[in-house]
Coordinates of C-alpha atoms and ligand atoms in Angstrom, one line a residue:
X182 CA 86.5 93.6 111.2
X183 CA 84.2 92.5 107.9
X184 CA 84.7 89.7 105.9
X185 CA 83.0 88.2 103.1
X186 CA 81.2 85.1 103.2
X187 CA 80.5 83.1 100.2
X188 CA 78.5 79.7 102.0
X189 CA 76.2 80.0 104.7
X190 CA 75.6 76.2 105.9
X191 CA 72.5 76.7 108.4
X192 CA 73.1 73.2 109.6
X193 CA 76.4 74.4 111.4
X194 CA 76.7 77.8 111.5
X195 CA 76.6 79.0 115.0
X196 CA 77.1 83.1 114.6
X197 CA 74.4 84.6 115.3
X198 CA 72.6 85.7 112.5
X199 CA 71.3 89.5 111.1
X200 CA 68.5 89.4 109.3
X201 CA 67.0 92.3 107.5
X202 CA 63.0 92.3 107.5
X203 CA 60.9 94.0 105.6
X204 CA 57.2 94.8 106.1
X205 CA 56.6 93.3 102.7
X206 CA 58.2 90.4 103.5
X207 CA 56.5 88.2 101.7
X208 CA 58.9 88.4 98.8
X209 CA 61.9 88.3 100.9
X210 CA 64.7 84.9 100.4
X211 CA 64.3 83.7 104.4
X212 CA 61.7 81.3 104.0
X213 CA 64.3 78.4 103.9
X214 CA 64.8 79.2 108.0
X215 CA 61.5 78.6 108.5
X216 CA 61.7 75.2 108.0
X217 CA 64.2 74.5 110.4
X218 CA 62.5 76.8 112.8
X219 CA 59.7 74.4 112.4
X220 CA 57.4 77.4 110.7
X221 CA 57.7 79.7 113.7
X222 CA 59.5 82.9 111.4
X223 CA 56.7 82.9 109.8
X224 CA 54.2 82.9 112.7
X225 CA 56.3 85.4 114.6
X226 CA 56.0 87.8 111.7
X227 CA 52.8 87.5 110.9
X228 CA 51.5 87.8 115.0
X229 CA 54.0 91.3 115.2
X230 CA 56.6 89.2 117.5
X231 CA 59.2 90.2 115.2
X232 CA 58.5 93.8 114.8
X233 CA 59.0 94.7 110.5
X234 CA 59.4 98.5 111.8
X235 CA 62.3 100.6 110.2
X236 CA 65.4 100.4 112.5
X237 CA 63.6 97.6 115.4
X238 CA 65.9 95.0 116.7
X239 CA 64.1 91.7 117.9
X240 CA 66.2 89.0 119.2
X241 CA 64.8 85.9 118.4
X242 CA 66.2 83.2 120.1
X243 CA 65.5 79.8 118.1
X244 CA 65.4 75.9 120.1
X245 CA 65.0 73.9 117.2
X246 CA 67.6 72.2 114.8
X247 CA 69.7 75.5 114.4
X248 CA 72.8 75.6 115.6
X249 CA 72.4 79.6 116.0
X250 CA 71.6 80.0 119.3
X251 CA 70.8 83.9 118.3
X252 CA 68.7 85.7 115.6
X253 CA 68.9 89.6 115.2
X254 CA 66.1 90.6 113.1
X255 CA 66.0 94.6 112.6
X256 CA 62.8 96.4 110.8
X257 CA 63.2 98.1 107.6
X258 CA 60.0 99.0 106.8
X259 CA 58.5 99.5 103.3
X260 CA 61.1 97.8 100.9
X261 CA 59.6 100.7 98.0
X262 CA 60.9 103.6 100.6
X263 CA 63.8 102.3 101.4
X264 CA 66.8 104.1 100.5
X265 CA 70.8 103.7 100.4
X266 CA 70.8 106.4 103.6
X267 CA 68.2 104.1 105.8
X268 CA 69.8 101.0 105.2
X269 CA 73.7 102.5 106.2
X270 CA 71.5 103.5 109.2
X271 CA 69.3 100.3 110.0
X272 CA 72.9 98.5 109.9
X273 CA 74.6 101.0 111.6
X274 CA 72.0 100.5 114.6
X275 CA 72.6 96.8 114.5
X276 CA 75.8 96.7 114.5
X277 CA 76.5 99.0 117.1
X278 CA 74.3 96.4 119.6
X279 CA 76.4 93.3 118.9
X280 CA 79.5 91.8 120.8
X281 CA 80.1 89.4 119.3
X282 CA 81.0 87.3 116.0
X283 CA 77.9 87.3 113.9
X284 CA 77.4 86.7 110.4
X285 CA 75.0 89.4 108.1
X286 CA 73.1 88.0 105.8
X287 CA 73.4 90.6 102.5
X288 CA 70.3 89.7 100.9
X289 CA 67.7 90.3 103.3
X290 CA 68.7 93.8 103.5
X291 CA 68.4 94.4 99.7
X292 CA 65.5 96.6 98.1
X293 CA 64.1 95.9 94.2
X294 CA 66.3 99.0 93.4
X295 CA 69.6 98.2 94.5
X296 CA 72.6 96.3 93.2
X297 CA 73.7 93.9 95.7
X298 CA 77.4 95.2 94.7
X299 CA 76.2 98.3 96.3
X300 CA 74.0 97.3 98.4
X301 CA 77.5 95.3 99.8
X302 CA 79.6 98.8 99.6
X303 CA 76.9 100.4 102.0
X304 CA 77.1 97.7 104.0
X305 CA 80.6 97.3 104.6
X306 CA 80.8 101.4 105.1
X307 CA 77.8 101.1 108.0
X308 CA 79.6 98.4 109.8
X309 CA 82.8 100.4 110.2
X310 CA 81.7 103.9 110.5
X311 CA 79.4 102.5 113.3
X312 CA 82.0 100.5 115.0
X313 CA 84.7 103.8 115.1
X314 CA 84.9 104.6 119.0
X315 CA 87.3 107.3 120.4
X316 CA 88.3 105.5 123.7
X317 CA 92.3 105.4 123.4
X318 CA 93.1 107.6 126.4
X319 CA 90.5 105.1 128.8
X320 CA 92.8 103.3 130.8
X321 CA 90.1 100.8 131.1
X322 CA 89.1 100.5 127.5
X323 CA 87.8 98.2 125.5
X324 CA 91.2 95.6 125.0
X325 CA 89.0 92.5 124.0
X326 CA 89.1 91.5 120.4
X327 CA 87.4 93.6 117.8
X328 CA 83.9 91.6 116.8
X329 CA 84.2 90.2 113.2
X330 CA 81.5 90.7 110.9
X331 CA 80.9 88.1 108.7
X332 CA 78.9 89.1 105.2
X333 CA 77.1 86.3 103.7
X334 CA 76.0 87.0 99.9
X335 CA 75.7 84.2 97.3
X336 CA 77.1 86.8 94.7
X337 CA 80.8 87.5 95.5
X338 CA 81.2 91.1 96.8
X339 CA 84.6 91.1 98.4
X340 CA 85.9 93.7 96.1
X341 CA 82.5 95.8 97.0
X342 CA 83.1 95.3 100.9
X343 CA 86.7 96.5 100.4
X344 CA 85.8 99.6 98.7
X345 CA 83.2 100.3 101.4
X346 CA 85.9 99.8 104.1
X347 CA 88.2 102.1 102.7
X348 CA 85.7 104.6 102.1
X349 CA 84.8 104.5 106.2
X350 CA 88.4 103.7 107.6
X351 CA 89.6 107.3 106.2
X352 CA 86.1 108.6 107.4
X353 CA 86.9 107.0 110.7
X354 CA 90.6 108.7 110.5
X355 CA 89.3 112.2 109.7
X356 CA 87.1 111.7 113.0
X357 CA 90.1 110.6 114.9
X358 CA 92.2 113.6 113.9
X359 CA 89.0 115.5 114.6
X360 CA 88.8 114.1 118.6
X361 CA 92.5 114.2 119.4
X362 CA 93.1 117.8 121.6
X363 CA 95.4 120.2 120.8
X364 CA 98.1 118.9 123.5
X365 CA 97.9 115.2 121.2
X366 CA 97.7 117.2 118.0
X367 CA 100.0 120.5 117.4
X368 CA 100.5 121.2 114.0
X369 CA 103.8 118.8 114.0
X370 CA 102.1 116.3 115.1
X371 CA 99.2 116.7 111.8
X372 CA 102.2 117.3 109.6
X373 CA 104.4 113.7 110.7
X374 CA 100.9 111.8 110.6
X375 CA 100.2 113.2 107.1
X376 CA 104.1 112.5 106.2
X377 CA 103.6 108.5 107.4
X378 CA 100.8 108.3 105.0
X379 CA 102.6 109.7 101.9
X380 CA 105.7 107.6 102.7
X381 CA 103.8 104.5 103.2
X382 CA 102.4 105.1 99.7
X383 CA 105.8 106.3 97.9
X384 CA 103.7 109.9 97.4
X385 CA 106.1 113.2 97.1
X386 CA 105.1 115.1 100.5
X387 CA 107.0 118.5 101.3
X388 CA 106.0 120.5 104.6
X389 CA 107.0 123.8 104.5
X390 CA 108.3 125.9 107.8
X391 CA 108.7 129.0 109.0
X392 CA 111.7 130.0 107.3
X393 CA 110.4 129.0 104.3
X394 CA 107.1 130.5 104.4
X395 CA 108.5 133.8 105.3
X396 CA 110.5 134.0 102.1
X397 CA 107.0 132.6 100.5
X398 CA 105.2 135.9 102.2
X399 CA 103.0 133.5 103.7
X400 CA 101.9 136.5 105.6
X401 CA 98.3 135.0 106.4
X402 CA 99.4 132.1 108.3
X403 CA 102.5 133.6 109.8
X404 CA 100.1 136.3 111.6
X405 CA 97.9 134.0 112.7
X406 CA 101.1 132.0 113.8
X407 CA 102.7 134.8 115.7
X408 CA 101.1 134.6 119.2
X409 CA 102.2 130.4 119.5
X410 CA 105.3 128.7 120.3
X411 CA 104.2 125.9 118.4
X412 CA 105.8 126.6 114.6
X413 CA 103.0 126.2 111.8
X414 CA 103.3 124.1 108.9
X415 CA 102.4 124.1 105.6
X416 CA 101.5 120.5 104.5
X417 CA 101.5 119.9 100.6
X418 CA 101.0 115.7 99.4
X419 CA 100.8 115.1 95.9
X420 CA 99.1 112.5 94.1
X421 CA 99.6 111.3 90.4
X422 CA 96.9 109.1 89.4
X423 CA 96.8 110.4 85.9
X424 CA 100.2 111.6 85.2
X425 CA 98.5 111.7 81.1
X426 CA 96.4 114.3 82.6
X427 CA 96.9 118.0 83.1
X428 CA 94.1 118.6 85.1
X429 CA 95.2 118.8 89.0
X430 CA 92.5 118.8 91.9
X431 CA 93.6 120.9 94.8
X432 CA 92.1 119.6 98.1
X433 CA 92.5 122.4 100.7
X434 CA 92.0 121.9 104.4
X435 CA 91.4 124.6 107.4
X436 CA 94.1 122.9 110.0
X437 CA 93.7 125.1 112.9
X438 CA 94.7 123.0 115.8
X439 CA 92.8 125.0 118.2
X440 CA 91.5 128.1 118.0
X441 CA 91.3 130.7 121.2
X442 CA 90.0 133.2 118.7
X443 CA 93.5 135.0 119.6
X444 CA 93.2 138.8 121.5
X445 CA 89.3 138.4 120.1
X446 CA 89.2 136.0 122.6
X447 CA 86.3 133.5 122.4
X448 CA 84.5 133.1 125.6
X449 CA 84.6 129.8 127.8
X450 CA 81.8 128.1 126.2
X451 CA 82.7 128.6 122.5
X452 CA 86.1 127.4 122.9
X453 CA 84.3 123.7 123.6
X454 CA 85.1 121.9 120.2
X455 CA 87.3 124.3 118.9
X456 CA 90.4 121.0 118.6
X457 CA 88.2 120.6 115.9
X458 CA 89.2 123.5 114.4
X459 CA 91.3 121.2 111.8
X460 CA 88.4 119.6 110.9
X461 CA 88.6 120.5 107.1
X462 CA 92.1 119.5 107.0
X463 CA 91.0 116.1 108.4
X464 CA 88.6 115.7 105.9
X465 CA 90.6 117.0 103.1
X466 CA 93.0 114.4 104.3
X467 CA 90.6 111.8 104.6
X468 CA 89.3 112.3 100.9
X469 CA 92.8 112.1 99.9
X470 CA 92.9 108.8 101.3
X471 CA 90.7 107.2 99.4
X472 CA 91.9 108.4 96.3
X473 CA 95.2 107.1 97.0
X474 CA 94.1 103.5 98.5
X475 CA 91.7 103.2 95.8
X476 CA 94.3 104.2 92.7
X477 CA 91.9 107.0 91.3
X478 CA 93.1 108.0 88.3
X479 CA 92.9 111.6 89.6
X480 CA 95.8 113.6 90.1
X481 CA 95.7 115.4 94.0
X482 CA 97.2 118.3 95.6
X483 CA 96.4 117.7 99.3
X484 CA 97.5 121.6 101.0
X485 CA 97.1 121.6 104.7
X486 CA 98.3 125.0 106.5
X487 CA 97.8 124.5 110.1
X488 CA 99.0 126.3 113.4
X489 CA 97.1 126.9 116.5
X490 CA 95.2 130.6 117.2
X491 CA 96.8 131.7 120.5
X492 CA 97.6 134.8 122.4
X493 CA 101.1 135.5 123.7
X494 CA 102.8 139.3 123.9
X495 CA 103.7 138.3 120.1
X496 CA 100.3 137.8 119.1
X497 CA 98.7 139.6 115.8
X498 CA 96.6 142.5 117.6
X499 CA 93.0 143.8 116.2
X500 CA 94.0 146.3 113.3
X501 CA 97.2 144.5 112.4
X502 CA 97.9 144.8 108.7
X503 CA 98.9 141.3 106.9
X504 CA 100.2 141.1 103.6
X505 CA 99.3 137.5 101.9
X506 CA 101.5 135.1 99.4
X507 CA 99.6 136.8 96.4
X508 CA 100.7 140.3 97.3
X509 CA 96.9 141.3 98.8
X510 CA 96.8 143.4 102.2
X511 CA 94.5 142.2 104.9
X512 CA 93.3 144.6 108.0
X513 CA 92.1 142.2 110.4
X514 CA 89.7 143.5 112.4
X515 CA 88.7 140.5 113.8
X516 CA 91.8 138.0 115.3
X517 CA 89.5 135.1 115.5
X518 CA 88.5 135.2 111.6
X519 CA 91.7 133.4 111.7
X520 CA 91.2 130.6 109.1
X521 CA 90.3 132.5 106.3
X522 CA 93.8 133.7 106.7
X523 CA 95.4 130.4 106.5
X524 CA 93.5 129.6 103.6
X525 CA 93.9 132.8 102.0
X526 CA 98.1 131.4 101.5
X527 CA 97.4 128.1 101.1
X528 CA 95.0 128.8 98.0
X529 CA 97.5 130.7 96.6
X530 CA 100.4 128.2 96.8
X531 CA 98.1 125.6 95.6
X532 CA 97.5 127.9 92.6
X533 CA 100.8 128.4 92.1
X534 CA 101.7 124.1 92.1
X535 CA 99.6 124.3 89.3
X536 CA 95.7 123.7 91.2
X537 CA 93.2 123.5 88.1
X538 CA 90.3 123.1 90.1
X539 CA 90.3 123.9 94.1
X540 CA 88.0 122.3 96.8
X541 CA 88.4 123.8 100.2
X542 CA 87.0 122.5 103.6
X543 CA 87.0 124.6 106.9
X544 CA 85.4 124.9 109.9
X545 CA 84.6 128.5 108.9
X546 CA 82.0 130.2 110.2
X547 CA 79.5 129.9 113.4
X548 CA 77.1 131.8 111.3
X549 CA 77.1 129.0 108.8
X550 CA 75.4 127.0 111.9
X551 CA 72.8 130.0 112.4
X552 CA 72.3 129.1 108.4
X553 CA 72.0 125.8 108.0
X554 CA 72.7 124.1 111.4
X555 CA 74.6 120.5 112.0
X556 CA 73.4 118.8 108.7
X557 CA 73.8 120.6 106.3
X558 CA 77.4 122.0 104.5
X559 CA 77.1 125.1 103.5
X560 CA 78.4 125.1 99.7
X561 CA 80.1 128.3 97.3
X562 CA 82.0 128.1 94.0
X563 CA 83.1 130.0 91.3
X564 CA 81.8 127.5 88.8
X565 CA 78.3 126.4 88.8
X566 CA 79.0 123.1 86.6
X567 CA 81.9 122.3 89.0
X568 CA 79.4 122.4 92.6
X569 CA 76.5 120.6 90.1
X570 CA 78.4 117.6 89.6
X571 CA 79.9 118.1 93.1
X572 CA 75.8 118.0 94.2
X573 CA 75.4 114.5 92.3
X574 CA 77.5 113.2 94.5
X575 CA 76.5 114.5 97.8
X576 CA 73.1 112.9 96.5
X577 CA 75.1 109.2 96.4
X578 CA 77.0 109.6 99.9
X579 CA 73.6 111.1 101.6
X580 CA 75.8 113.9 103.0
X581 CA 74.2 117.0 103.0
X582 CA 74.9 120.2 101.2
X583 CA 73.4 123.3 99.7
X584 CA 74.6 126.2 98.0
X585 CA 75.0 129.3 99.4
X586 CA 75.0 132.6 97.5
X587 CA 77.8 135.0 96.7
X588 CA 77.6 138.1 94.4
X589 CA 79.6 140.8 93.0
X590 CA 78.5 143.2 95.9
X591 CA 79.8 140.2 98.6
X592 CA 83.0 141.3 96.9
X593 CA 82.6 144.7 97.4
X594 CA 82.3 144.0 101.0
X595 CA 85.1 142.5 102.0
X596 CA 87.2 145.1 100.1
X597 CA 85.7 147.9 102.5
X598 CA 89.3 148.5 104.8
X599 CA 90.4 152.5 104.9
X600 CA 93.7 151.0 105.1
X601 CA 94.5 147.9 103.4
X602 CA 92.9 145.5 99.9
X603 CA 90.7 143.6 102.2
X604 CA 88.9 143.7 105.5
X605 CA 89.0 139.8 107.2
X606 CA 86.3 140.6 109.1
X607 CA 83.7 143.2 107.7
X608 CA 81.1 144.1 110.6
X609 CA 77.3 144.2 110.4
X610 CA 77.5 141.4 107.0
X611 CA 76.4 138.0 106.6
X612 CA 79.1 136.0 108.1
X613 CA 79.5 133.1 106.0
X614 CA 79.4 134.8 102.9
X615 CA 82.2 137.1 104.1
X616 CA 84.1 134.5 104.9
X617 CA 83.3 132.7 101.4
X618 CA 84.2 136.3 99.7
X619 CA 87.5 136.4 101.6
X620 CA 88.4 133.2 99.7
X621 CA 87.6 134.1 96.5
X622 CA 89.8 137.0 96.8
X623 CA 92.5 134.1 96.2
X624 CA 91.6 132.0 93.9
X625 CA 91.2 133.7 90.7
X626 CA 89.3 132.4 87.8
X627 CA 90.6 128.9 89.0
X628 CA 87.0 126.3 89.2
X629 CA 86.7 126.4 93.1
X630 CA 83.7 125.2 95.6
X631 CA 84.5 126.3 99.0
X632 CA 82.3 123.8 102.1
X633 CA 81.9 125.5 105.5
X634 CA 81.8 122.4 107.8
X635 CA 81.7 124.6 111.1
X636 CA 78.4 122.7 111.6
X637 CA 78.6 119.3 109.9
X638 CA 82.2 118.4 111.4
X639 CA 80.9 117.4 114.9
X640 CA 78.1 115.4 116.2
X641 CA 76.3 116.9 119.3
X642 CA 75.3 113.6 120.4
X643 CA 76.1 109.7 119.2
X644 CA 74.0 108.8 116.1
X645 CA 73.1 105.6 114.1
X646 CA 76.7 105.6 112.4
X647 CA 79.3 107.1 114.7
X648 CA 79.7 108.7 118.1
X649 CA 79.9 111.8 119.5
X650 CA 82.5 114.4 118.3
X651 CA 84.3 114.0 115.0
X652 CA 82.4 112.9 111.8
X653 CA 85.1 113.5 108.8
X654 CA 82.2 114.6 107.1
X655 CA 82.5 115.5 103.3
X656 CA 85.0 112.6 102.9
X657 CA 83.1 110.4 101.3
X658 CA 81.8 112.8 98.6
X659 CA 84.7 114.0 97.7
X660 CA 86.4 110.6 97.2
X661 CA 82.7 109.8 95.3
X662 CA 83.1 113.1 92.8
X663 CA 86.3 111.7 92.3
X664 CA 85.5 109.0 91.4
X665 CA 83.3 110.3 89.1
X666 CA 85.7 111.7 87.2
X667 CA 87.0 109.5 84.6
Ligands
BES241 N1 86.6 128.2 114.0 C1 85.6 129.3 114.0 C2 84.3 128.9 113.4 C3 83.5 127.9 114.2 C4 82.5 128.2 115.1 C5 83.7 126.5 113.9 C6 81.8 127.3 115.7 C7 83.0 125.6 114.6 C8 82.0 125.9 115.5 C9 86.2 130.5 113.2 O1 87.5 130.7 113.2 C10 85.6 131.7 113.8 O2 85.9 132.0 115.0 N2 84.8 132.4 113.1 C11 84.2 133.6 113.5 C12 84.3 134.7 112.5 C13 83.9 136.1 112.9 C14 84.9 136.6 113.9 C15 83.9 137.0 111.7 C16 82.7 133.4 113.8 O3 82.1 132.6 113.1 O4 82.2 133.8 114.8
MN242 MN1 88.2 131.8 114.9
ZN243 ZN1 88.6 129.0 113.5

């Protein structure tokens, strides 16, 4: 838990204490500990006891007239290289090493370039992205009280720590929807948890089912749908921010609950992550969140279509024929390019609710990996001013992305089926781009950026500001371009 801490009374405070340090430190507002640490701060600095290096935790454990029994003191180098990323991570580190009530003192952790208001939003963002754990099926977990975080500024930035909370909790929820397996998270489960939000916010939420998506022609998700016992949904939220406004944002996420890869069965080892597989509509979710907690005045189409991939006698078979909501024919070669197929209806639907501008997420591609690896979304549009401010800010949230190509000729491509408009699946072609130029197919002249996250949704390993598995990345820039919208 964070909260904001306008007085800091040294005399009978007894938290311990997080201090940023810088190697400069010279300039830096701590001196007025030193004199009730009867001037050994400064000695400690200067003999390299306290160690000024970027991300370096010292505890300090001070005898004199402090009631503190504990100092942390954690390195952040050069204060002119410092940047909004290391800081999230410096604080990240930190707090991931305490247990226990402590008190963060703002200031010490700013640079000559940053706003404190910031400065408190990154803060606020590190301490809970860093705190998220996914420990709920542990028996033995965790039960003790969650640590509170106390921020100390002089300059009131409770409205800064709020927005910074709410920017990480639907982070934080995108990774939990992310970690939860296919046996805690079917595609009725995504749809209810989606339908508590909108209902706890008085938003208009329809989820579409079978029935209704056969007399749609929803054929893309149906097919993919057809091997599973589990029905698919089609999630739709809507948010009116800006009801003035005609523009409409469509955020679309990939909601495959788990994909097998379907009679192109995936072997053992790359089915590992694949509960993930919904990791765009987490995300897409997550984004929408914000918006909605933060009253953008944005208007939102969330459009979620999500089922599992899995193989029964019903399944769809290699060579099937599908035809889409938007009348297209699909030969699909390959059963586990599955999600372009779920995209391909839910793009059109979102069109047809009146979508003037259309961000998609998905856990695509594995070749989008081979591309650009884990950190680093792979990014297409139809609209080069659309992905340029999108770019801005990705530069603000320090989330990765770079654009990918996609030409005419990718076109030509995935139109090369002897038997149907489009091939899902076109052999011997740059994978990503295929996938990307399946898309397209759907959404017209309508402003679209498309982000493979097949890389950047999970973490290999635990890292400065979250653990292993889900990282609801892209979240946070969305909500930011946003944001930056009116
Ligand atoms: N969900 C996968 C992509 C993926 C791979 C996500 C690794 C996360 C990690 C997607 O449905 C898929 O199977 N894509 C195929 C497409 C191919 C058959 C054209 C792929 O990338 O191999
Ligand atoms: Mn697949
Ligand atoms: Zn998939």
């Amino acid at each position: 838990m964070i909260q904001f801490k306008s007085n800091l009374n040294l005399e009978t405070e007894v938290n311990p204490l997080i201090i940023g340090i810088f190697s400069d430190f010279s300039h830096q507002d701590i001196f007025q500990l030193d004199y009730l640490l009867n001037n050994k701060l400064l000695d400690s600095l200067n003999e390299g006891i306290i160690s000024t290096k970027f991300k370096t935790v010292t505890p300090f454990y001070p005898l004199d007239k402090l009631k503190v029994k504990k100092i942390y003191f954690i390195g952040l180098g050069k204060s002119s290289e410092f940047t909004s990323e290391k800081c999230k991570e410096a604080i990240g580190k930190i707090t991931k090493s305490i247990t226990s009530n402590s008190t963060l003192l703002l200031e010490t952790f700013q640079s000559p370039t940053t706003s404190i208001h910031e400065l408190a939003t990154l803060c606020a963002e590190a301490v809970t992205l860093a705190t998220y754990k996914f420990d709920c099926y542990k028996t033995e977990h965790d039960h003790s009280e969650p640590v509170t975080f106390s921020i100390y500024s002089k300059t009131d930035v409770t409205n800064d720590l709020t927005r910074g909370v709410i920017y990480a909790e639907a982070t934080n929820d995108a990774r939990q929807l992310f970690n939860q397996p296919n046996n805690k998270l079917t595609a009725t489960d995504l749809a209810n948890h989606i339908t508590k939000f909108s209902h706890d916010h008085q938003l208009e939420v329809q989820v579409l089912e079978k029935e209704e998506m056969k007399q749609l022609g929803m054929g893309g998700i149906l097919g993919v749908n057809q091997g599973s016992t589990e029905p698919p949904k089609l999630i739709v939220a809507k948010y009116e921010g800006n009801p003035q406004l005609d523009e409409v944002t469509a955020l679309v996420g990939k909601g495959i609950t788990f994909d097998t890869g379907g009679y192109c069965l995936k072997p053992r080892a790359s089915m590992d992550g694949m509960k993930g597989d919904m990791g765009g509509a987490a995300s897409a979710f997550g984004a929408f969140q914000v918006a909605v907690r933060l009253k953008l005045p944005v208007n939102l189409l969330l459009v979620i279509p999500a089922t599992d991939n899995v193989i029964s006698a019903q399944a769809m078979k290699p060579g099937d024929i599908l035809t889409t909501m938007n009348g297209k024919t699909v030969e699909v070669t390959n059963t586990d390019a599955e999600g372009r197929l779920v995209l391909a209806d839910a793009l059109t639907f979102a069109k047809q609710l009146g979508a003037t501008k259309i961000i998609d997420l998905a856990t695509l591609t594995g070749a989008i990996i081979v591309a650009l690896g884990s950190d680093v979304t792979g990014a297409f549009t139809n609209d080069q001013a659309f992905l340029d401010e999108f770019q801005k800010a990705a530069n603000q949230t320090d989330e990765y992305i770079w654009q990918m190509p996609l030409h005419p000729r990718d076109q030509k491509s995935i139109r090369n089926s002897d038997v149907a408009d489009l091939n899902n699946a076109p052999l011997g072609k740059p994978g990503a781009i295929m996938a990307a130029a399946f898309l397209k197919e759907f959404v017209g002249d309508t402003p679209w950026i498309h982000l493979d996250i097949a890389g950047t949704a999970e973490a290999k390993a635990a890292y400065d500001l979250g653990p292993k598995g889900g990282t609801g990345v892209m979240v946070r820039t969305i909500a930011k371009y946003l944001e930056s919208q009116h």
